[in-house]
Amino acid sequence: MKEKTGLTKNRREFLQQLGMAATIPLLSSFPLSAMQAEKKISKRKENKLGVALVGLGSYAEGQLAPALLQTEHCYLAGIVTGTPSKIKPWQERYGIEDKNIYSYENFDSIANNKDIDIIYVVLPNSMHAEFVIRAAQAGKHVICEKPMATTVEDCDRMIQACTKAKVQFSIGYRLHFDPYHLALTKLVKENSIGKLKSMSAGFGFSIAPNVWRLDKTLAGGGPLMDLGIYCVQAFCYLSGKEPLAVTAKEGVKTDLKRFKEVEQSISWTFEMPDGIIAEGSTSYEDGMNFINAKTEKGLFELKSAFSYNGIHGKSSLGTLDFKPTNQQALQMDDFALCVKQNKLTRVPGEMGKRDVKLLMAIYEAAKTGKRIVL
């Protein structure tokens, strides 16, 4: 999506089709009675920051909104949608006031709403830049879903807009707050089982046809943009290092109709500092969800590594076992605290830009067959 202003009928139709119903539970999976919702809402405190969700697709509906009933430092104050039929159910479930409901056309007037402190952009990838920039211009702090954008140039524009407006800007990297991922990052950082030697990670599933994620204009690419980015992220935060070079190869397409515009699968190899090799793979057809790593003195792994819950982990030191947490609630609470305390988020726009740059390099390596120096 290249246009930067306005909202065409075509875009509105895509917005109404957001999400991956086959993989993300819908709001109906999180039933709350009116009394329960009212009780949750009544617990709001004056020092809680108000969050407005922009885009009410599956992720906003099934994950973010329910998580905002569990947060301590922020709450769901507003919504932005191009689908009027969604307004009443959201109001009834979350007690959202009429004055805190916006369309994409009147979105900019949110600047005058003191109930809204943070705007969370949960739109198709190609629309991230437009609405992050508009949110910043409205003077609101911003969280943007991953990937940050579909081009590095858009990433630059988003960062510049937030810097100019003096607002905080964060990317929705939920796994930076997950206890399993944090534990393995600490294990490597403290050199508990020797220096890291190699890593491998994969994330994939079979995607339904006719969803916006298969539209290259909206998504910017296929599973690499949506799922492979988790593997790219993991290689960086687990090692504490950034890749030096990459080679890659696109997989064979077995469904030319479904994957007319984007890759069905892709694999790549990062050359990292200190001789570390990181091999990643992602697919919109084959199921995979893991992280494995070898060190000088042992190994570690995560299964269901990138899921919202149900992660299992172990290392040479033993099994990892943590009580269930809500990754999205932890993520949003952390950002709210950053805003309150005027401190930098651990997942800033600059990190999002780095990752988009790495994704583009993987695509270039796969297209040209060359080793791309980063």
PDB file of N, CA, C and O in Angstrom, residues 46-74:
ATOM      1  N   GLU A  46      -6.568   6.302  38.284  1.00  0.00           N
ATOM      2  CA  GLU A  46      -6.279   7.548  37.596  1.00  0.00           C
ATOM      3  C   GLU A  46      -4.894   7.552  36.969  1.00  0.00           C
ATOM      4  O   GLU A  46      -4.649   8.252  36.002  1.00  0.00           O
ATOM      5  N   ASN A  47      -3.965   6.769  37.521  1.00  0.00           N
ATOM      6  CA  ASN A  47      -2.603   6.762  36.971  1.00  0.00           C
ATOM      7  C   ASN A  47      -2.417   5.738  35.858  1.00  0.00           C
ATOM      8  O   ASN A  47      -1.313   5.551  35.369  1.00  0.00           O
ATOM      9  N   LYS A  48      -3.504   5.073  35.444  1.00  0.00           N
ATOM     10  CA  LYS A  48      -3.414   4.170  34.299  1.00  0.00           C
ATOM     11  C   LYS A  48      -3.482   4.969  33.008  1.00  0.00           C
ATOM     12  O   LYS A  48      -4.273   5.909  32.891  1.00  0.00           O
ATOM     13  N   LEU A  49      -2.676   4.582  32.039  1.00  0.00           N
ATOM     14  CA  LEU A  49      -2.673   5.259  30.755  1.00  0.00           C
ATOM     15  C   LEU A  49      -3.692   4.615  29.820  1.00  0.00           C
ATOM     16  O   LEU A  49      -3.836   3.396  29.790  1.00  0.00           O
ATOM     17  N   GLY A  50      -4.375   5.447  29.043  1.00  0.00           N
ATOM     18  CA  GLY A  50      -5.382   4.948  28.122  1.00  0.00           C
ATOM     19  C   GLY A  50      -4.782   4.529  26.802  1.00  0.00           C
ATOM     20  O   GLY A  50      -4.003   5.271  26.197  1.00  0.00           O
ATOM     21  N   VAL A  51      -5.145   3.334  26.330  1.00  0.00           N
ATOM     22  CA  VAL A  51      -4.650   2.789  25.064  1.00  0.00           C
ATOM     23  C   VAL A  51      -5.789   2.743  24.056  1.00  0.00           C
ATOM     24  O   VAL A  51      -6.903   2.308  24.381  1.00  0.00           O
ATOM     25  N   ALA A  52      -5.525   3.172  22.835  1.00  0.00           N
ATOM     26  CA  ALA A  52      -6.478   3.023  21.737  1.00  0.00           C
ATOM     27  C   ALA A  52      -5.906   2.039  20.730  1.00  0.00           C
ATOM     28  O   ALA A  52      -4.763   2.185  20.289  1.00  0.00           O
ATOM     29  N   LEU A  53      -6.674   1.031  20.371  1.00  0.00           N
ATOM     30  CA  LEU A  53      -6.264   0.046  19.375  1.00  0.00           C
ATOM     31  C   LEU A  53      -6.731   0.505  17.999  1.00  0.00           C
ATOM     32  O   LEU A  53      -7.920   0.790  17.803  1.00  0.00           O
ATOM     33  N   VAL A  54      -5.797   0.557  17.054  1.00  0.00           N
ATOM     34  CA  VAL A  54      -6.115   0.959  15.685  1.00  0.00           C
ATOM     35  C   VAL A  54      -6.145  -0.295  14.817  1.00  0.00           C
ATOM     36  O   VAL A  54      -5.100  -0.859  14.480  1.00  0.00           O
ATOM     37  N   GLY A  55      -7.342  -0.739  14.469  1.00  0.00           N
ATOM     38  CA  GLY A  55      -7.497  -1.984  13.727  1.00  0.00           C
ATOM     39  C   GLY A  55      -8.010  -3.068  14.654  1.00  0.00           C
ATOM     40  O   GLY A  55      -7.330  -3.420  15.619  1.00  0.00           O
ATOM     41  N   LEU A  56      -9.201  -3.587  14.398  1.00  0.00           N
ATOM     42  CA  LEU A  56      -9.825  -4.564  15.299  1.00  0.00           C
ATOM     43  C   LEU A  56      -9.875  -5.947  14.673  1.00  0.00           C
ATOM     44  O   LEU A  56     -10.890  -6.631  14.705  1.00  0.00           O
ATOM     45  N   GLY A  57      -8.755  -6.381  14.126  1.00  0.00           N
ATOM     46  CA  GLY A  57      -8.644  -7.720  13.569  1.00  0.00           C
ATOM     47  C   GLY A  57      -8.431  -8.763  14.639  1.00  0.00           C
ATOM     48  O   GLY A  57      -8.590  -8.510  15.836  1.00  0.00           O
ATOM     49  N   SER A  58      -8.044  -9.952  14.225  1.00  0.00           N
ATOM     50  CA  SER A  58      -7.947 -11.100  15.134  1.00  0.00           C
ATOM     51  C   SER A  58      -6.967 -10.875  16.278  1.00  0.00           C
ATOM     52  O   SER A  58      -7.229 -11.291  17.411  1.00  0.00           O
ATOM     53  N   TYR A  59      -5.825 -10.242  15.994  1.00  0.00           N
ATOM     54  CA  TYR A  59      -4.830 -10.072  17.058  1.00  0.00           C
ATOM     55  C   TYR A  59      -5.305  -9.062  18.097  1.00  0.00           C
ATOM     56  O   TYR A  59      -5.176  -9.284  19.300  1.00  0.00           O
ATOM     57  N   ALA A  60      -5.878  -7.964  17.637  1.00  0.00           N
ATOM     58  CA  ALA A  60      -6.418  -6.985  18.572  1.00  0.00           C
ATOM     59  C   ALA A  60      -7.568  -7.586  19.372  1.00  0.00           C
ATOM     60  O   ALA A  60      -7.671  -7.415  20.584  1.00  0.00           O
ATOM     61  N   GLU A  61      -8.422  -8.323  18.674  1.00  0.00           N
ATOM     62  CA  GLU A  61      -9.626  -8.882  19.284  1.00  0.00           C
ATOM     63  C   GLU A  61      -9.323 -10.036  20.230  1.00  0.00           C
ATOM     64  O   GLU A  61      -9.861 -10.114  21.344  1.00  0.00           O
ATOM     65  N   GLY A  62      -8.461 -10.940  19.789  1.00  0.00           N
ATOM     66  CA  GLY A  62      -8.227 -12.156  20.558  1.00  0.00           C
ATOM     67  C   GLY A  62      -7.105 -12.089  21.553  1.00  0.00           C
ATOM     68  O   GLY A  62      -7.051 -12.892  22.489  1.00  0.00           O
ATOM     69  N   GLN A  63      -6.179 -11.124  21.400  1.00  0.00           N
ATOM     70  CA  GLN A  63      -5.011 -11.077  22.276  1.00  0.00           C
ATOM     71  C   GLN A  63      -4.852  -9.743  23.010  1.00  0.00           C
ATOM     72  O   GLN A  63      -4.793  -9.698  24.231  1.00  0.00           O
ATOM     73  N   LEU A  64      -4.787  -8.652  22.262  1.00  0.00           N
ATOM     74  CA  LEU A  64      -4.475  -7.369  22.889  1.00  0.00           C
ATOM     75  C   LEU A  64      -5.590  -6.862  23.809  1.00  0.00           C
ATOM     76  O   LEU A  64      -5.326  -6.430  24.934  1.00  0.00           O
ATOM     77  N   ALA A  65      -6.812  -6.878  23.321  1.00  0.00           N
ATOM     78  CA  ALA A  65      -7.911  -6.378  24.144  1.00  0.00           C
ATOM     79  C   ALA A  65      -8.086  -7.189  25.431  1.00  0.00           C
ATOM     80  O   ALA A  65      -8.172  -6.602  26.526  1.00  0.00           O
ATOM     81  N   PRO A  66      -8.122  -8.533  25.373  1.00  0.00           N
ATOM     82  CA  PRO A  66      -8.197  -9.290  26.622  1.00  0.00           C
ATOM     83  C   PRO A  66      -6.995  -9.037  27.536  1.00  0.00           C
ATOM     84  O   PRO A  66      -7.143  -9.010  28.759  1.00  0.00           O
ATOM     85  N   ALA A  67      -5.809  -8.843  26.946  1.00  0.00           N
ATOM     86  CA  ALA A  67      -4.618  -8.570  27.764  1.00  0.00           C
ATOM     87  C   ALA A  67      -4.748  -7.259  28.510  1.00  0.00           C
ATOM     88  O   ALA A  67      -4.247  -7.115  29.637  1.00  0.00           O
ATOM     89  N   LEU A  68      -5.439  -6.297  27.920  1.00  0.00           N
ATOM     90  CA  LEU A  68      -5.606  -4.989  28.563  1.00  0.00           C
ATOM     91  C   LEU A  68      -6.560  -5.045  29.750  1.00  0.00           C
ATOM     92  O   LEU A  68      -6.695  -4.063  30.487  1.00  0.00           O
ATOM     93  N   LEU A  69      -7.208  -6.180  29.962  1.00  0.00           N
ATOM     94  CA  LEU A  69      -7.976  -6.391  31.192  1.00  0.00           C
ATOM     95  C   LEU A  69      -7.083  -6.913  32.312  1.00  0.00           C
ATOM     96  O   LEU A  69      -7.506  -7.002  33.460  1.00  0.00           O
ATOM     97  N   GLN A  70      -5.844  -7.271  31.959  1.00  0.00           N
ATOM     98  CA  GLN A  70      -4.907  -7.808  32.947  1.00  0.00           C
ATOM     99  C   GLN A  70      -3.767  -6.846  33.276  1.00  0.00           C
ATOM    100  O   GLN A  70      -2.955  -7.116  34.148  1.00  0.00           O
ATOM    101  N   THR A  71      -3.685  -5.740  32.563  1.00  0.00           N
ATOM    102  CA  THR A  71      -2.582  -4.812  32.752  1.00  0.00           C
ATOM    103  C   THR A  71      -2.781  -3.955  34.001  1.00  0.00           C
ATOM    104  O   THR A  71      -3.906  -3.665  34.415  1.00  0.00           O
ATOM    105  N   GLU A  72      -1.665  -3.528  34.580  1.00  0.00           N
ATOM    106  CA  GLU A  72      -1.681  -2.729  35.805  1.00  0.00           C
ATOM    107  C   GLU A  72      -1.447  -1.242  35.556  1.00  0.00           C
ATOM    108  O   GLU A  72      -1.804  -0.407  36.396  1.00  0.00           O
ATOM    109  N   HIS A  73      -0.841  -0.916  34.423  1.00  0.00           N
ATOM    110  CA  HIS A  73      -0.446   0.469  34.182  1.00  0.00           C
ATOM    111  C   HIS A  73      -1.131   1.101  32.974  1.00  0.00           C
ATOM    112  O   HIS A  73      -0.879   2.269  32.669  1.00  0.00           O
ATOM    113  N   CYS A  74      -1.978   0.355  32.289  1.00  0.00           N
ATOM    114  CA  CYS A  74      -2.708   0.892  31.150  1.00  0.00           C
ATOM    115  C   CYS A  74      -4.016   0.125  30.990  1.00  0.00           C
ATOM    116  O   CYS A  74      -4.199  -0.940  31.588  1.00  0.00           O
TER     117      CYS A  74
END
